[in-house]
Coordinates of C-alpha atoms in Angstrom, one line a residue:
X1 CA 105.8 97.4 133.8
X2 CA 105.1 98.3 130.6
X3 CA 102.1 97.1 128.5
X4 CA 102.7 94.2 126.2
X5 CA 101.8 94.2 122.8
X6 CA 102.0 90.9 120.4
X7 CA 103.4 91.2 116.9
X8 CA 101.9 88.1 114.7
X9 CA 104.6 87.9 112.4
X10 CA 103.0 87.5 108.6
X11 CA 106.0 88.0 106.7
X12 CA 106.0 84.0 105.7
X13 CA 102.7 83.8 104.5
X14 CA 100.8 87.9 103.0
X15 CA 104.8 88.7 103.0
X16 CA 105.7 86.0 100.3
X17 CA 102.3 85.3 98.4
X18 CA 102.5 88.3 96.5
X19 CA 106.0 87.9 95.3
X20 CA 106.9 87.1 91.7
X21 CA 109.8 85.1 93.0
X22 CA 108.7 81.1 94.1
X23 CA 111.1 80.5 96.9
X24 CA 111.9 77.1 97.6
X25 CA 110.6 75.2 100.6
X26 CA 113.9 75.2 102.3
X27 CA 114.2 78.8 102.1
X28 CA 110.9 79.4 103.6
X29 CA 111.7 76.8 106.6
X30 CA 114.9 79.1 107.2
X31 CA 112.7 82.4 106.8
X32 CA 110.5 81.0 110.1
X33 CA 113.3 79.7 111.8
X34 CA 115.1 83.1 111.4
X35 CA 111.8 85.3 112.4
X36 CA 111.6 83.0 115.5
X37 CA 114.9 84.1 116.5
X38 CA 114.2 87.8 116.5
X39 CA 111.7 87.1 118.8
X40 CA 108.4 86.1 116.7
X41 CA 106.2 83.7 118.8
X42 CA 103.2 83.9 116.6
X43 CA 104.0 83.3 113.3
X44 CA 101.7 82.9 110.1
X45 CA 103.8 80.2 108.3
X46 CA 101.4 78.5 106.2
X47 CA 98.7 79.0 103.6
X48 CA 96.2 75.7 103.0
X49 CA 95.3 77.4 99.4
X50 CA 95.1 76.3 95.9
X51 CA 98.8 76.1 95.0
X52 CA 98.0 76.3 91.0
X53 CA 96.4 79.7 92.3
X54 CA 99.5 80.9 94.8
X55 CA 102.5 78.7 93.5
X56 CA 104.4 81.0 96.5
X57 CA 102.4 79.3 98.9
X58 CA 103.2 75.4 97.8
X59 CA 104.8 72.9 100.3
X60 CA 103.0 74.0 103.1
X61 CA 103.0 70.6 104.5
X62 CA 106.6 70.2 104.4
X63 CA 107.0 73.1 106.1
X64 CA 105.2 72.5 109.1
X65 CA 106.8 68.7 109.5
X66 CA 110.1 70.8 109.5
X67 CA 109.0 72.9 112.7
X68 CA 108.4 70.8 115.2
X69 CA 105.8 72.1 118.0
X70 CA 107.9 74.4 120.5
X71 CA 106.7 75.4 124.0
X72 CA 105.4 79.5 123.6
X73 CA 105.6 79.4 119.7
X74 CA 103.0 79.1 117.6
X75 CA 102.4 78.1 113.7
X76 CA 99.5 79.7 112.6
X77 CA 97.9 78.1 109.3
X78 CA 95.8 80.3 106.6
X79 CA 92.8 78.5 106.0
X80 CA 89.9 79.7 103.2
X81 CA 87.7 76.6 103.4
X82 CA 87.1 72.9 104.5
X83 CA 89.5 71.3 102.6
X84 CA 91.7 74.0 104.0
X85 CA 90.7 73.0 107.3
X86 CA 91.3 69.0 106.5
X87 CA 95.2 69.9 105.4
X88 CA 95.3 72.4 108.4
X89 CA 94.7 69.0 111.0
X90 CA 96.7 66.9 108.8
X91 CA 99.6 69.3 109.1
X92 CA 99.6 69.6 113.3
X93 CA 99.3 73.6 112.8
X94 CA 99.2 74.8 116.4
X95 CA 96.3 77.4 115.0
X96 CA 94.2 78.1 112.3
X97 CA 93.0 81.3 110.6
X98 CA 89.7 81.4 108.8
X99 CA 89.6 84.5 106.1
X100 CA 86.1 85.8 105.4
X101 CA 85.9 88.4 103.1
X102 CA 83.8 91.8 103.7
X103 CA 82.4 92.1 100.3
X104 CA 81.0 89.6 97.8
X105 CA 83.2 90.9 94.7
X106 CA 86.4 90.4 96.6
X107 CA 85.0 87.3 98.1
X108 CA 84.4 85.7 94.9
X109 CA 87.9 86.5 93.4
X110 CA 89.9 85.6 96.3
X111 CA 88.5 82.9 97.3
X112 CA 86.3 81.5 94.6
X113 CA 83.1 82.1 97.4
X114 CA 80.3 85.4 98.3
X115 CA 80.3 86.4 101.8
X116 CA 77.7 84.0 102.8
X117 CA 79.0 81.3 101.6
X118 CA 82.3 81.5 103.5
X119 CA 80.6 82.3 106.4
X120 CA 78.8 78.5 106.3
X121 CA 82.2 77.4 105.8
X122 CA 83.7 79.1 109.1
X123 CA 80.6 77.8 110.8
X124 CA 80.8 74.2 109.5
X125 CA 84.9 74.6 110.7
X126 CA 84.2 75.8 114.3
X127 CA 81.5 72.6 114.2
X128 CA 83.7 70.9 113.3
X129 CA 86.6 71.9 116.3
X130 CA 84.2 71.0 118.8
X131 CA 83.4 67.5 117.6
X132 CA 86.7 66.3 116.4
X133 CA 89.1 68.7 118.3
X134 CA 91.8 70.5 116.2
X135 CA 93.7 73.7 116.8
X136 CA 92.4 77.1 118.5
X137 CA 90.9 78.9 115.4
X138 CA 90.6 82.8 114.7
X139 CA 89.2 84.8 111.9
X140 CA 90.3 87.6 109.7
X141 CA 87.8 89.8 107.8
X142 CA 89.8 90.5 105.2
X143 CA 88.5 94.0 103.4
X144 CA 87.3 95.5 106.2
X145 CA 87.7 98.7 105.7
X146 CA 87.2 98.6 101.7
X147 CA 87.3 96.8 98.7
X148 CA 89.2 97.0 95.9
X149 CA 86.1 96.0 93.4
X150 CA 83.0 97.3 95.7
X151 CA 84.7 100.8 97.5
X152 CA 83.4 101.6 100.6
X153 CA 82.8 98.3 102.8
X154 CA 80.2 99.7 105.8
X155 CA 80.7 99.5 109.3
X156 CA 77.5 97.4 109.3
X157 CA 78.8 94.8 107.0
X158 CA 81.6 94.4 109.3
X159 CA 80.1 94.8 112.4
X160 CA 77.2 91.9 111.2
X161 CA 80.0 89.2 110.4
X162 CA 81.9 90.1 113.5
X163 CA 78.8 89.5 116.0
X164 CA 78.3 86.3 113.7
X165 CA 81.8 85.2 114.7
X166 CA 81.4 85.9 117.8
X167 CA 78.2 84.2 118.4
X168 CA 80.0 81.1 116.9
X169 CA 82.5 81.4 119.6
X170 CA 85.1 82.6 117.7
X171 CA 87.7 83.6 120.2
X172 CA 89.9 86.2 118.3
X173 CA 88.9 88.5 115.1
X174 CA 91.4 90.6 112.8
X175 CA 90.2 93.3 111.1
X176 CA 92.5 93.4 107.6
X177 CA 92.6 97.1 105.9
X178 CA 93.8 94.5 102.8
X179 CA 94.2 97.1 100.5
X180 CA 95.7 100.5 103.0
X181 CA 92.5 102.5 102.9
X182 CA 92.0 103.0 106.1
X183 CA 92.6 106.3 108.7
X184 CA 93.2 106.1 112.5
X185 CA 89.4 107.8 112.8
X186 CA 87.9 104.9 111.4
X187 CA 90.0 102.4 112.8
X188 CA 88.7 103.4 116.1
X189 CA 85.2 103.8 115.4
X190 CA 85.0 100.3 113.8
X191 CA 87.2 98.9 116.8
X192 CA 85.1 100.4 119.2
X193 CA 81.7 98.6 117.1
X194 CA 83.2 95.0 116.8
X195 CA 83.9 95.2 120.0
X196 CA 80.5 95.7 120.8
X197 CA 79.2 93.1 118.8
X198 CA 81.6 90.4 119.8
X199 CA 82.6 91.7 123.1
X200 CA 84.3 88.1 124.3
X201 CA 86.3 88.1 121.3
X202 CA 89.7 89.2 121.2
X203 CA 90.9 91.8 118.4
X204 CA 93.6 91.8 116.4
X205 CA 94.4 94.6 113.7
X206 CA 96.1 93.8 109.7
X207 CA 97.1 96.7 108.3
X208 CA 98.9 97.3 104.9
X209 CA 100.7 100.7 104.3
X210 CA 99.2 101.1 100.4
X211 CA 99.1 105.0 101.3
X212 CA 101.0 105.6 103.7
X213 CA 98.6 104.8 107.0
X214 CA 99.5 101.9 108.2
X215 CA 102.0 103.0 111.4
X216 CA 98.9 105.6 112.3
X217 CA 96.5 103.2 112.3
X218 CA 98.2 100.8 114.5
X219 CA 99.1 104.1 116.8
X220 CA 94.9 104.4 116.5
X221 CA 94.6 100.5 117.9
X222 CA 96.5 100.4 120.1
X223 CA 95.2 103.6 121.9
X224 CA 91.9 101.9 121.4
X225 CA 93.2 99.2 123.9
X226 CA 94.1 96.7 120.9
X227 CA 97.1 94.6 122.4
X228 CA 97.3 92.2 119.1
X229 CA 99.3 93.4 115.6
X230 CA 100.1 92.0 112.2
X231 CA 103.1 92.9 110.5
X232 CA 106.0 91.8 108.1
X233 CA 109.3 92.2 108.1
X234 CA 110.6 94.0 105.4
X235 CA 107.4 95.2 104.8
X236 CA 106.9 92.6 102.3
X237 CA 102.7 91.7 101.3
X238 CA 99.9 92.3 99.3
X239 CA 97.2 90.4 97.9
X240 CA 97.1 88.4 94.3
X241 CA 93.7 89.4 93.9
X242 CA 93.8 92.5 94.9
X243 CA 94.9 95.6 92.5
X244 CA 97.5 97.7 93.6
X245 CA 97.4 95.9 97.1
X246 CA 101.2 96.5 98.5
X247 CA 102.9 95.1 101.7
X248 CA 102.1 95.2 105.6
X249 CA 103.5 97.3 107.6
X250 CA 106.6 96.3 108.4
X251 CA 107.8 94.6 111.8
X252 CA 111.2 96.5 112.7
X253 CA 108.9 99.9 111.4
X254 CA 106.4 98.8 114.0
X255 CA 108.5 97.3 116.9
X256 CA 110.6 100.9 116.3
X257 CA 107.3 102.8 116.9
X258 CA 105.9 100.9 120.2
X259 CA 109.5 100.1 122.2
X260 CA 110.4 104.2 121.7
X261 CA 106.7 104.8 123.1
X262 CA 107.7 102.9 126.0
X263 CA 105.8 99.2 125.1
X264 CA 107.3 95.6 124.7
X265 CA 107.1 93.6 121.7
X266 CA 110.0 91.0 122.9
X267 CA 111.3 91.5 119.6
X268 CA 115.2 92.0 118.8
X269 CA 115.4 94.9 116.5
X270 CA 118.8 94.1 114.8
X271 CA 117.9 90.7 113.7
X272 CA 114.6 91.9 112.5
X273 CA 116.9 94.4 110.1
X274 CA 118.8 91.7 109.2
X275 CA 116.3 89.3 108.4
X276 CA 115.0 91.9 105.9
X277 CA 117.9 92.0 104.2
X278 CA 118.4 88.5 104.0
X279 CA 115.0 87.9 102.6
X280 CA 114.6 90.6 100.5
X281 CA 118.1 89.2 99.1
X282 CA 116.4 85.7 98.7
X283 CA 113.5 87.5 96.6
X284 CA 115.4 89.8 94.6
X285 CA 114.4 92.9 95.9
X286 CA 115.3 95.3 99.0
X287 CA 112.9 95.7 102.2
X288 CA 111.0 98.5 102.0
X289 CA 110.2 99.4 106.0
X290 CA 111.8 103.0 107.1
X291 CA 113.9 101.5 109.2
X292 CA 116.3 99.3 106.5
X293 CA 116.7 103.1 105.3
X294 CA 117.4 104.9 108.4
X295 CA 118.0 102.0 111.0
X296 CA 117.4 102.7 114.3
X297 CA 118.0 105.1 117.0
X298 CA 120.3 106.1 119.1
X299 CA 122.5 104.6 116.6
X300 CA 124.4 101.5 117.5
X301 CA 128.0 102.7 117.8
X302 CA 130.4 100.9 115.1
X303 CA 132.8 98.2 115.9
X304 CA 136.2 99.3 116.6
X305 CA 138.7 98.1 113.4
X306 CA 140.2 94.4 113.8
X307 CA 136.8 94.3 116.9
X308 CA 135.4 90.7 116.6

């Protein structure tokens, strides 16, 4: 049998927040929906931020009344904070993730906070879980491999937040190359120390392909024994508050790589392709992964004239 590995599907929420075009709720509803059909079972649908800050992200409410729970699926829900957190419950997401920034510069421009103080926030969160109940939460360390204000972001910065996770009992942690400065080298040195430091936590790897390194450094985590991915169809995303910042790697670019190495993603490659197009239609703008180029290969043979 061949080794799984899970795509989290991200094109709803890092694919759309960085888009000039406001899509309306509807739209967005349709966008899951239609990722859930290619075969998306984790899905980051949801972002419980400021909407005066990211109008892209408004109606997040509305979106998760319209998707209700489903056995296997899950609707993840970005949260930056407590009030985060309080809309998060309020809105039945079936998780939460908690973004903690690697460096104060970027923490402070993203999400208003320094380092430490968004740590006390993921802290008073998870105290929160175990008094109250509420969804299974993760984290993302968002500039983990460098910031776009600070430059280098050390393996000990990184390494000191993970083992504080994981001491919380945090049960998965991302790793987010936010800006696409990472290389496969890296990547495995830093998995390798994270999962030192937080050895009962699971990892999960967010990369975006600013220069071109996204696709080797998930080839990099995934030979490190990482089984959990981010990407977005389309290759849509990028950060706001972050200069230059362009989009994930994309999902059909991803699930193209891992199925011709001989791994399952469960995903359906030719509605991921046209998914793209249909979103990239709704945005105003074409998908930019490889594969909306080249498609796939072998090549589907064409339909025979008048063939239904």
């Amino acid at each position: 049998m061949s080794r799984f590995i899970e795509i989290v599907e991200v094109g709803a929420r890092d694919g759309l927040q960085n888009e000039k075009a406001v899509l309306e709720t509807a739209d967005k509803i349709d966008f899951v929906r239609r990722l859930e059909a290619c075969g998306a079972r984790r899905i980051e649908a949801v972002s419980f931020v400021n909407e005066r800050r990211v109008p892209q992200m408004a109606g997040a409410e509305t979106i998760m009344a319209a998707l209700p729970h489903a056995e296997g699926r899950s609707r993840i829900g970005l949260v930056l904070n407590e009030r985060g957190w309080d809309r998060a419950l309020a809105a039945k997401v079936d998780e939460a993730n908690v973004v903690v920034c690697a460096s104060d510069s970027f923490g402070i421009r993203n999400q208003g906070a320094p380092v430490r103080a968004q740590m006390a926030a993921l802290a008073a969160i998870v105290a929160r879980r175990h008094a109250e109940g509420g969804p299974p939460i993760s984290v993302t360390l968002s500039v983990a491999f460098g910031c776009p204000f600070e430059g280098e972001v050390s393996e000990d910065q990184v390494v000191a937040l993970a083992r504080e996770a994981g001491a919380l009992g945090v049960t998965e942690i991302a790793l987010a190359d936010t800006i696409g400065v990472a290389d496969p080298w890296t990547v495995r040195r830093r998995i390798e120390a994270v999962r030192k430091a937080a050895p009962d936590a699971r990892l999960r790897m967010h990369f975006h392909d600013t220069r071109g390194t996204g696709l080797a450094n998930a080839y990099a985590s995934v030979e490190a024994g990482v089984s959990v991915l981010d990407a977005s169809c389309g290759g849509l995303g990028g950060c706001p508050f972050a200069p230059n910042a362009t989009g994930n790697i994309a999902t059909e670019d991803l699930v193209y790589m891992l199925e011709r190495g001989g791994f399952d993603t469960g995903y359906d490659m030719g509605a991921l392709l046209e998914t793209g197009l249909w979103i990239g239609g709704k945005i105003g703008k074409p998908p930019i992964s490889a594969l909306s180029r080249a498609g796939g290969f072998p090549p589907r043979p064409a339909l025979a004239a008048g063939a239904a």
